[in-house]
Coordinates of C-alpha atoms in Angstrom, one line a residue:
M1 CA -22.6 8.0 -15.8
K2 CA -23.8 9.7 -19.1
N3 CA -26.8 12.0 -19.1
L4 CA -29.8 10.6 -20.8
T5 CA -32.2 12.9 -22.7
F6 CA -35.7 11.8 -23.5
G7 CA -37.2 15.1 -24.7
R8 CA -38.8 17.8 -22.6
P9 CA -40.3 16.2 -19.4
T10 CA -43.6 17.2 -17.8
I11 CA -43.4 18.7 -14.3
A12 CA -44.5 15.4 -12.8
A13 CA -42.0 13.5 -14.9
A14 CA -39.3 16.0 -14.0
G15 CA -40.0 15.4 -10.4
V16 CA -39.7 11.6 -10.8
L17 CA -36.5 12.0 -12.8
A18 CA -35.0 14.2 -10.1
L19 CA -35.9 11.7 -7.5
L20 CA -34.4 8.9 -9.6
Q21 CA -31.2 11.0 -10.0
M22 CA -31.0 11.5 -6.3
T23 CA -31.5 7.7 -5.7
I24 CA -28.7 6.9 -8.2
V25 CA -26.2 9.6 -7.3
L26 CA -26.3 9.9 -3.6
P27 CA -25.1 6.4 -2.7
A28 CA -22.1 6.9 -5.0
Q29 CA -21.3 10.1 -3.2
A30 CA -21.7 8.6 0.3
A31 CA -17.9 8.2 0.5
T32 CA -16.9 11.5 -1.0
P33 CA -13.3 12.7 -0.3
E34 CA -14.5 15.8 1.4
N35 CA -16.1 13.7 4.1
Y36 CA -12.9 11.8 5.1
K37 CA -11.7 12.7 8.5
I38 CA -9.7 11.2 11.4
V39 CA -12.3 9.5 13.5
S40 CA -10.2 7.7 16.1
R41 CA -6.7 7.2 17.4
F42 CA -5.5 4.4 19.6
P43 CA -2.2 4.1 21.4
I44 CA 0.3 1.3 20.7
S45 CA 3.2 0.5 23.0
G46 CA 6.8 0.5 22.1
T47 CA 9.5 2.9 21.0
E48 CA 10.7 0.9 18.0
G49 CA 10.5 2.4 14.5
W50 CA 8.1 1.0 11.9
D51 CA 7.7 0.5 8.2
Y52 CA 4.9 -1.0 6.2
I53 CA 1.5 -1.8 7.7
A54 CA -1.1 -4.2 6.3
V55 CA -4.7 -5.1 6.8
D56 CA -6.4 -8.5 7.1
S57 CA -9.9 -7.4 6.2
K58 CA -11.4 -10.8 6.8
R59 CA -10.2 -11.0 10.4
E60 CA -10.2 -7.3 11.1
R61 CA -6.5 -7.1 12.1
L62 CA -3.8 -4.6 11.4
F63 CA -0.2 -5.7 11.1
I64 CA 2.5 -3.1 12.1
S65 CA 6.1 -3.9 11.5
R66 CA 8.2 -2.8 14.5
S67 CA 11.9 -3.4 14.0
D68 CA 12.2 -7.0 15.2
H69 CA 8.5 -8.0 15.7
V70 CA 5.1 -7.4 14.1
Q71 CA 2.3 -6.1 16.3
V72 CA -1.1 -7.4 15.5
V73 CA -3.9 -5.0 16.3
D74 CA -7.6 -5.7 16.6
T75 CA -9.1 -2.9 14.4
K76 CA -12.4 -3.0 16.4
S77 CA -10.9 -2.6 19.9
G78 CA -7.5 -1.0 19.0
E79 CA -5.8 -3.6 21.3
V80 CA -2.6 -5.5 20.4
V81 CA -3.7 -9.1 20.3
A82 CA -0.4 -10.7 19.4
N83 CA 3.3 -10.2 18.5
I84 CA 5.0 -12.1 15.7
L85 CA 8.5 -12.4 17.0
D86 CA 12.0 -12.9 15.5
T87 CA 11.5 -10.8 12.5
A88 CA 14.8 -8.8 12.6
G89 CA 14.5 -5.7 10.4
V90 CA 11.0 -6.4 9.4
H91 CA 9.6 -4.2 6.6
G92 CA 6.4 -5.7 5.2
V93 CA 3.6 -8.3 5.6
A94 CA 2.0 -10.1 2.7
I95 CA -1.4 -11.8 3.3
A96 CA -2.4 -15.0 1.4
Q97 CA -6.1 -15.4 2.2
D98 CA -6.4 -18.6 0.2
L99 CA -3.6 -20.3 2.1
K100 CA -4.6 -18.6 5.4
L101 CA -1.0 -17.6 5.8
G102 CA 1.0 -14.4 6.3
F103 CA 4.6 -13.7 5.3
T104 CA 6.9 -11.0 6.7
S105 CA 10.1 -9.7 5.0
N106 CA 12.9 -9.5 7.5
G107 CA 15.5 -7.0 6.2
R108 CA 18.3 -7.6 8.8
S109 CA 18.1 -11.4 8.9
D110 CA 17.5 -11.9 5.2
T111 CA 14.6 -14.2 5.9
I112 CA 10.8 -14.5 5.5
T113 CA 8.7 -15.5 8.5
V114 CA 5.6 -17.6 7.7
F115 CA 2.6 -17.5 10.2
E116 CA -1.0 -18.7 10.3
L117 CA -3.6 -15.9 9.9
D118 CA -6.0 -17.6 12.3
S119 CA -3.7 -18.5 15.2
L120 CA -0.9 -16.0 14.4
K121 CA 1.6 -18.7 15.2
T122 CA 4.9 -18.8 13.3
I123 CA 5.1 -22.1 11.3
D124 CA 8.2 -21.6 9.2
T125 CA 11.2 -19.4 8.4
I126 CA 12.4 -19.1 4.8
K127 CA 16.2 -18.6 4.9
T128 CA 17.0 -18.6 1.2
V129 CA 16.1 -15.0 0.5
G130 CA 18.3 -12.3 -1.1
P131 CA 20.0 -9.6 1.0
G132 CA 17.7 -7.0 2.6
P133 CA 14.1 -8.2 1.8
D134 CA 12.0 -5.1 1.9
S135 CA 8.6 -4.9 0.0
I136 CA 6.8 -8.2 -0.2
L137 CA 3.9 -9.3 -2.4
Y138 CA 1.7 -12.4 -2.6
Y139 CA 0.5 -13.3 -6.1
P140 CA -2.6 -15.6 -5.7
P141 CA -2.9 -17.1 -9.3
L142 CA 0.5 -18.8 -8.9
Q143 CA 0.5 -18.9 -5.1
R144 CA 3.9 -17.2 -5.1
I145 CA 5.6 -14.8 -2.8
Y146 CA 7.8 -12.0 -4.3
S147 CA 10.5 -10.6 -2.0
F148 CA 11.9 -7.3 -3.3
N149 CA 15.4 -7.1 -1.8
G150 CA 16.9 -3.7 -1.2
R151 CA 20.5 -4.5 -0.5
G152 CA 20.5 -7.4 -2.9
K153 CA 19.0 -5.3 -5.8
S154 CA 17.0 -8.4 -6.7
V155 CA 13.6 -10.1 -6.5
T156 CA 13.3 -13.5 -5.0
I157 CA 10.3 -15.6 -6.1
I158 CA 9.1 -18.2 -3.7
D159 CA 6.5 -21.0 -3.9
A160 CA 4.2 -20.1 -1.0
V161 CA 3.0 -23.7 -0.6
T162 CA 6.4 -25.5 -0.6
R163 CA 8.3 -22.4 0.6
K164 CA 11.0 -23.1 -1.9
V165 CA 12.7 -20.5 -4.1
V166 CA 11.5 -20.6 -7.7
D167 CA 13.9 -17.9 -9.1
T168 CA 15.9 -14.8 -8.3
L169 CA 15.8 -11.8 -10.7
S170 CA 18.5 -9.2 -10.8
V171 CA 17.1 -5.7 -10.8
L172 CA 20.3 -3.4 -11.0
G173 CA 18.5 -1.0 -8.8
Q174 CA 16.7 -0.7 -5.5
P175 CA 13.2 -2.2 -5.6
E176 CA 10.4 -0.7 -3.7
F177 CA 6.6 -1.2 -3.4
A178 CA 4.9 -3.7 -5.8
V179 CA 1.5 -4.5 -7.1
N180 CA 0.0 -7.0 -9.6
D181 CA -2.7 -6.9 -12.3
S182 CA -5.1 -9.6 -13.5
Q183 CA -3.2 -10.2 -16.7
G184 CA -0.1 -11.9 -15.2
H185 CA 2.1 -8.9 -14.5
I186 CA 4.0 -7.8 -11.4
F187 CA 4.9 -4.1 -11.2
F188 CA 7.4 -2.5 -8.9
N189 CA 9.1 0.8 -8.4
V190 CA 12.9 1.0 -8.8
E191 CA 13.6 3.9 -6.4
D192 CA 17.1 4.9 -7.5
K193 CA 16.4 4.6 -11.2
N194 CA 13.1 6.5 -11.2
E195 CA 11.3 3.8 -13.0
I196 CA 8.7 1.0 -12.9
A197 CA 9.8 -2.5 -13.8
V198 CA 7.5 -5.2 -15.0
I199 CA 7.7 -8.9 -14.3
D200 CA 5.9 -11.5 -16.5
A201 CA 4.7 -13.9 -13.8
Q202 CA 4.5 -17.0 -16.0
S203 CA 8.1 -16.7 -17.3
S204 CA 9.5 -15.1 -14.1
K205 CA 11.4 -12.5 -16.2
I206 CA 11.6 -8.8 -16.0
V207 CA 10.2 -7.8 -19.4
K208 CA 9.9 -4.0 -19.3
H209 CA 11.4 -0.9 -17.7
W210 CA 9.4 2.3 -17.8
T211 CA 11.3 5.6 -16.9
M212 CA 9.4 8.3 -15.1
S213 CA 11.4 11.4 -15.9
Q214 CA 9.5 13.8 -13.6
C215 CA 9.6 11.4 -10.6
D216 CA 12.3 11.6 -8.0
G217 CA 12.6 8.4 -5.9
P218 CA 9.4 6.5 -6.4
S219 CA 8.3 4.6 -3.4
G220 CA 4.6 3.7 -3.0
L221 CA 2.7 2.0 -5.8
A222 CA -1.0 1.2 -6.3
I223 CA -3.1 0.1 -9.2
D224 CA -6.5 0.5 -10.7
D225 CA -6.6 -2.8 -12.6
A226 CA -9.9 -2.1 -14.3
R227 CA -8.7 1.1 -16.0
H228 CA -5.1 -0.1 -16.3
R229 CA -3.6 2.7 -14.3
L230 CA -0.6 2.6 -11.9
F231 CA -0.2 5.3 -9.2
S232 CA 3.5 5.8 -8.3
V233 CA 4.3 8.4 -5.5
C234 CA 7.6 10.3 -5.7
A235 CA 9.8 12.1 -3.2
N236 CA 9.4 15.4 -5.1
Q237 CA 5.7 15.6 -4.1
K238 CA 4.3 14.1 -7.3
M239 CA 2.1 11.1 -8.1
M240 CA 2.6 9.7 -11.5
V241 CA -0.4 8.1 -13.2
V242 CA 1.0 5.5 -15.6
D243 CA -0.8 3.3 -18.2
S244 CA -0.1 -0.2 -17.0
L245 CA -0.3 -1.6 -20.6
S246 CA 2.1 0.8 -22.3
G247 CA 4.1 2.5 -19.6
R248 CA 3.0 5.9 -20.8
V249 CA 2.7 8.6 -18.1
V250 CA -0.9 9.8 -18.3
T251 CA -0.7 12.7 -15.9
T252 CA 1.0 14.0 -12.8
V253 CA -0.8 14.9 -9.6
G254 CA 0.6 17.1 -6.8
I255 CA 0.7 15.4 -3.4
G256 CA 2.1 16.2 0.1
E257 CA 5.6 16.3 1.5
K258 CA 7.6 13.0 2.2
P259 CA 5.1 10.6 0.6
D260 CA 5.7 6.9 1.1
A261 CA 2.6 4.8 0.5
V262 CA -0.5 4.9 -1.8
A263 CA -3.7 2.9 -2.0
F264 CA -6.6 2.8 -4.5
D265 CA -10.2 2.1 -3.5
P266 CA -12.1 0.7 -6.6
A267 CA -15.5 1.2 -5.0
S268 CA -15.1 5.0 -4.5
G269 CA -12.5 5.7 -7.2
L270 CA -10.3 7.4 -4.5
V271 CA -6.5 7.3 -4.4
F272 CA -5.0 7.8 -0.9
V273 CA -1.4 9.0 -0.4
S274 CA 0.2 9.1 3.0
N275 CA 2.7 11.9 3.4
G276 CA 5.3 12.0 6.2
G277 CA 4.9 15.7 6.4
G278 CA 1.5 15.1 8.1
T279 CA -1.2 14.9 5.5
L280 CA -3.3 12.4 3.7
T281 CA -3.8 13.4 0.0
V282 CA -7.1 12.2 -1.3
V283 CA -7.4 12.1 -5.1
H284 CA -10.6 11.3 -7.1
E285 CA -10.2 9.4 -10.3
D286 CA -12.7 11.3 -12.4
T287 CA -11.9 9.4 -15.6
A288 CA -8.9 7.1 -16.5
N289 CA -7.1 10.3 -17.6
K290 CA -8.4 13.0 -15.2
Y291 CA -7.6 13.2 -11.5
T292 CA -8.7 15.8 -9.0
V293 CA -7.2 16.4 -5.5
K294 CA -10.1 16.7 -3.2
T295 CA -8.4 17.3 0.1
N296 CA -5.1 17.2 2.0
L297 CA -6.4 15.8 5.3
A298 CA -4.2 16.7 8.4
T299 CA -2.9 13.6 10.0
Q300 CA 0.3 13.6 12.0
K301 CA 3.9 14.3 11.2
G302 CA 5.7 11.0 10.4
A303 CA 2.5 9.3 9.2
R304 CA 4.1 8.3 6.0
T305 CA 2.6 4.8 5.4
L306 CA -0.9 3.5 5.3
A307 CA -3.2 0.6 4.7
L308 CA -6.7 0.6 3.2
N309 CA -9.4 -1.8 4.1
P310 CA -11.4 -2.1 0.9
E311 CA -14.3 -3.8 2.7
N312 CA -15.2 -0.8 4.9
H313 CA -13.1 1.9 3.2
L314 CA -11.2 2.8 6.4
V315 CA -7.7 4.1 6.0
Y316 CA -5.1 3.3 8.7
L317 CA -1.9 5.4 9.4
V318 CA 0.7 5.2 12.2
S319 CA 3.0 7.7 13.7
G320 CA 4.3 9.1 17.0
K321 CA 6.1 12.0 18.6
F322 CA 9.9 12.4 18.2
G323 CA 12.7 13.8 20.3
A324 CA 15.6 16.0 19.1
V325 CA 17.8 14.8 16.2
P326 CA 21.1 13.5 17.6
A327 CA 24.4 15.0 16.5
P328 CA 25.9 13.3 13.4
T329 CA 28.8 10.9 13.9
A330 CA 31.1 9.1 11.6
A331 CA 29.3 5.9 12.2
N332 CA 25.9 7.5 11.7
P333 CA 26.2 10.7 9.6
H334 CA 22.4 11.0 9.1
P335 CA 20.8 10.2 12.5
R336 CA 17.1 10.0 13.0
P337 CA 15.2 11.4 16.1
A338 CA 14.1 8.8 18.6
L339 CA 10.4 8.0 19.0
L340 CA 9.3 9.2 22.4
P341 CA 7.8 6.7 24.8
D342 CA 4.0 6.2 24.9
T343 CA 3.4 8.4 21.8
F344 CA 3.0 5.8 19.0
N345 CA -0.5 5.5 17.8
V346 CA -2.8 4.3 15.0
L347 CA -4.9 6.9 13.2
V348 CA -8.2 5.8 11.5
A349 CA -9.7 7.9 8.7
E350 CA -13.1 7.1 7.4
P351 CA -15.9 8.7 5.2
N352 CA -19.0 9.8 7.0

C-alpha cells in the first residue's frame, strides 16, 4: 500500500491516522511468515513410501499417496477415514470440485483411478494413459485431466466427464509438477531439461519451452496468477521466479536442501517450499520482482512434499524415520532406506 500524505497533521489527527494505520496493517500481518510454526503432528499407519499429497479444502481431507493406495485423512481429527485401493505406483491426486470427483495417477499400472469426493468410492479406472503417469492436474474451464507421464515422456489429456483421451503430447523430456493460469495455459517443469513447457489448453499443443539455465532438476511448481509469476524449485537449492507471460527469469531465491514441492498463498503473499533436508522455506512476495526469505522452519528430514489449504492457510507435510541404507546391488544400485514402522506422520504448520 502506498503512503498517503495530506500535509502536517495535528496531534489529534496524527493519533487517528496512527490508529487507522494499525487497523489497516495488522490484519494483513496476522499471517506473517515469522509466526509460522509446527502446531501438531498426527501418526499415520503403514511403512509404504509416499509421493504427492493434496488437500480437499471443502471436505477438510488430506490425500496421501502410499505406493498402491491413497490414505484419506480427516484434517480435523487426524484419523484415516478411508483408503482408495488399487492405485499401483500412485503419485498424485487431482481434485475436481465442480464434478465432485478425484483422480489419481498410478505410475506402475499406467492408469488413472476416478473416485467420488463425497463417498470416496472408486467409480472408474482410465486405462488409456501413457507410461508412468506422475504429476496430475485438473483444468476446470475445459473439465480436463492432464496426466504428466514420466516414463512415457508425454502428457495425456483426458475429458474428465467422459473419461476419454482427448490427445497425447510428446514432451521429449521428463515432465514434473504442473499448474495453470486463468488465460488458458498449462505450465509444467521438464526435470531433465531444466525448463518450463507451456501448453495452450484450447489447441492442446505445447507452444513454448523456457530454459532456466541456473536451475538443476526443477520439480515443484506454483503460480501467482494475478502477478504472472511462476515459482519453480530446483535441486541445487534455488527457486526460480519466472514471468508466466514471457518466460523471463525475474529473480532467484535461495531455498533448502532437497526441495520437491512449492505452494503459493495469494491471501498472504507467501511462497512455501518443502525441503527433504528437513526445512520449510517461507518466502514473502514483497512485489512482483522482489522476494524475501523470512524463515527456514525446522520440519523433519524427508518432509519433501507439501499441500496448502488456502482457506485456513495451513500447510501439511509428511515424513517418517528411516533405517540404514541397504548395500547396493546390481538390480538396485541406488537403494533407499526403509521407513521404520509406526514413524510416519503428518506435520501441520500454521500462522499464529
